Amino acid sequence: MLLYEGGEAWRLDDWAVSAGVRGVRRVLADLDMTDPLEPVAPEPVQECRSSGWVRARHTGILRLDVALG
């Protein structure tokens, strides 16, 4: 059995789903169960040198009902 968990509960994250599918396909190819995948050019590395937290003044859930951009 091969189990992959990605993203958040009750949400489908396109990147997490495609990363999981690629990973499962690589495992199957390595086990000679499928044909090998075409090589994909690596994405550039992103490096964060610091991070921080922003705290909300009130509890709750934010729902954005407007288009971004």
Coordinates of C-alpha atoms in Angstrom, one line a residue:
M1 CA 0.0 0.0 0.0
L2 CA 1.2 3.5 -0.8
L3 CA -0.3 6.4 1.0
Y4 CA 0.2 10.1 0.1
E5 CA -1.3 13.0 2.2
G6 CA -1.0 16.5 1.0
G7 CA -2.7 19.9 1.3
E8 CA -5.3 20.7 3.9
A9 CA -8.4 18.9 5.2
W10 CA -11.5 19.3 3.1
R11 CA -9.6 21.2 0.4
L12 CA -8.0 20.0 -2.9
D13 CA -4.7 21.7 -3.5
D14 CA -3.8 21.4 -7.2
W15 CA 0.0 21.5 -6.5
A16 CA -0.2 18.9 -3.8
V17 CA -2.4 16.6 -5.9
S18 CA -0.1 16.8 -9.0
A19 CA 3.0 16.3 -6.7
G20 CA 1.4 13.2 -5.3
V21 CA 0.5 11.8 -8.7
R22 CA 4.0 12.4 -10.0
G23 CA 5.5 10.7 -6.9
V24 CA 3.3 7.7 -7.2
R25 CA 4.1 7.4 -10.9
R26 CA 7.8 7.6 -10.1
V27 CA 7.5 4.8 -7.5
L28 CA 5.5 2.6 -10.0
A29 CA 8.1 3.2 -12.7
D30 CA 11.0 2.4 -10.3
L31 CA 9.2 -0.9 -9.4
D32 CA 9.0 -1.6 -13.2
M33 CA 5.2 -1.6 -13.0
T34 CA 4.8 1.3 -15.6
D35 CA 7.0 3.1 -18.1
P36 CA 9.4 5.7 -16.8
L37 CA 8.2 9.3 -16.8
E38 CA 9.6 12.0 -19.1
P39 CA 12.3 14.0 -17.2
V40 CA 11.0 17.4 -16.0
A41 CA 13.3 20.4 -15.7
P42 CA 13.7 21.3 -12.0
E43 CA 12.0 24.4 -10.7
P44 CA 14.2 27.2 -9.3
V45 CA 15.0 26.9 -5.6
Q46 CA 13.3 29.5 -3.4
E47 CA 15.0 30.4 -0.2
C48 CA 13.5 32.3 2.8
R49 CA 15.9 33.8 5.2
S50 CA 13.3 34.9 7.8
S51 CA 9.7 34.5 8.6
G52 CA 7.2 36.0 11.0
W53 CA 3.7 35.6 12.4
V54 CA 0.8 38.0 12.2
R55 CA -1.8 37.5 14.9
A56 CA -5.5 38.3 14.4
R57 CA -7.3 40.5 16.9
H58 CA -10.4 38.4 16.9
T59 CA -11.1 34.7 16.2
G60 CA -13.1 33.5 13.2
I61 CA -12.8 32.4 9.6
L62 CA -12.0 34.8 6.8
R63 CA -14.0 34.3 3.6
L64 CA -13.0 36.3 0.6
D65 CA -15.9 36.9 -1.7
V66 CA -14.2 39.1 -4.2
A67 CA -11.8 38.3 -7.1
L68 CA -8.2 38.9 -6.3
G69 CA -6.0 41.1 -8.5

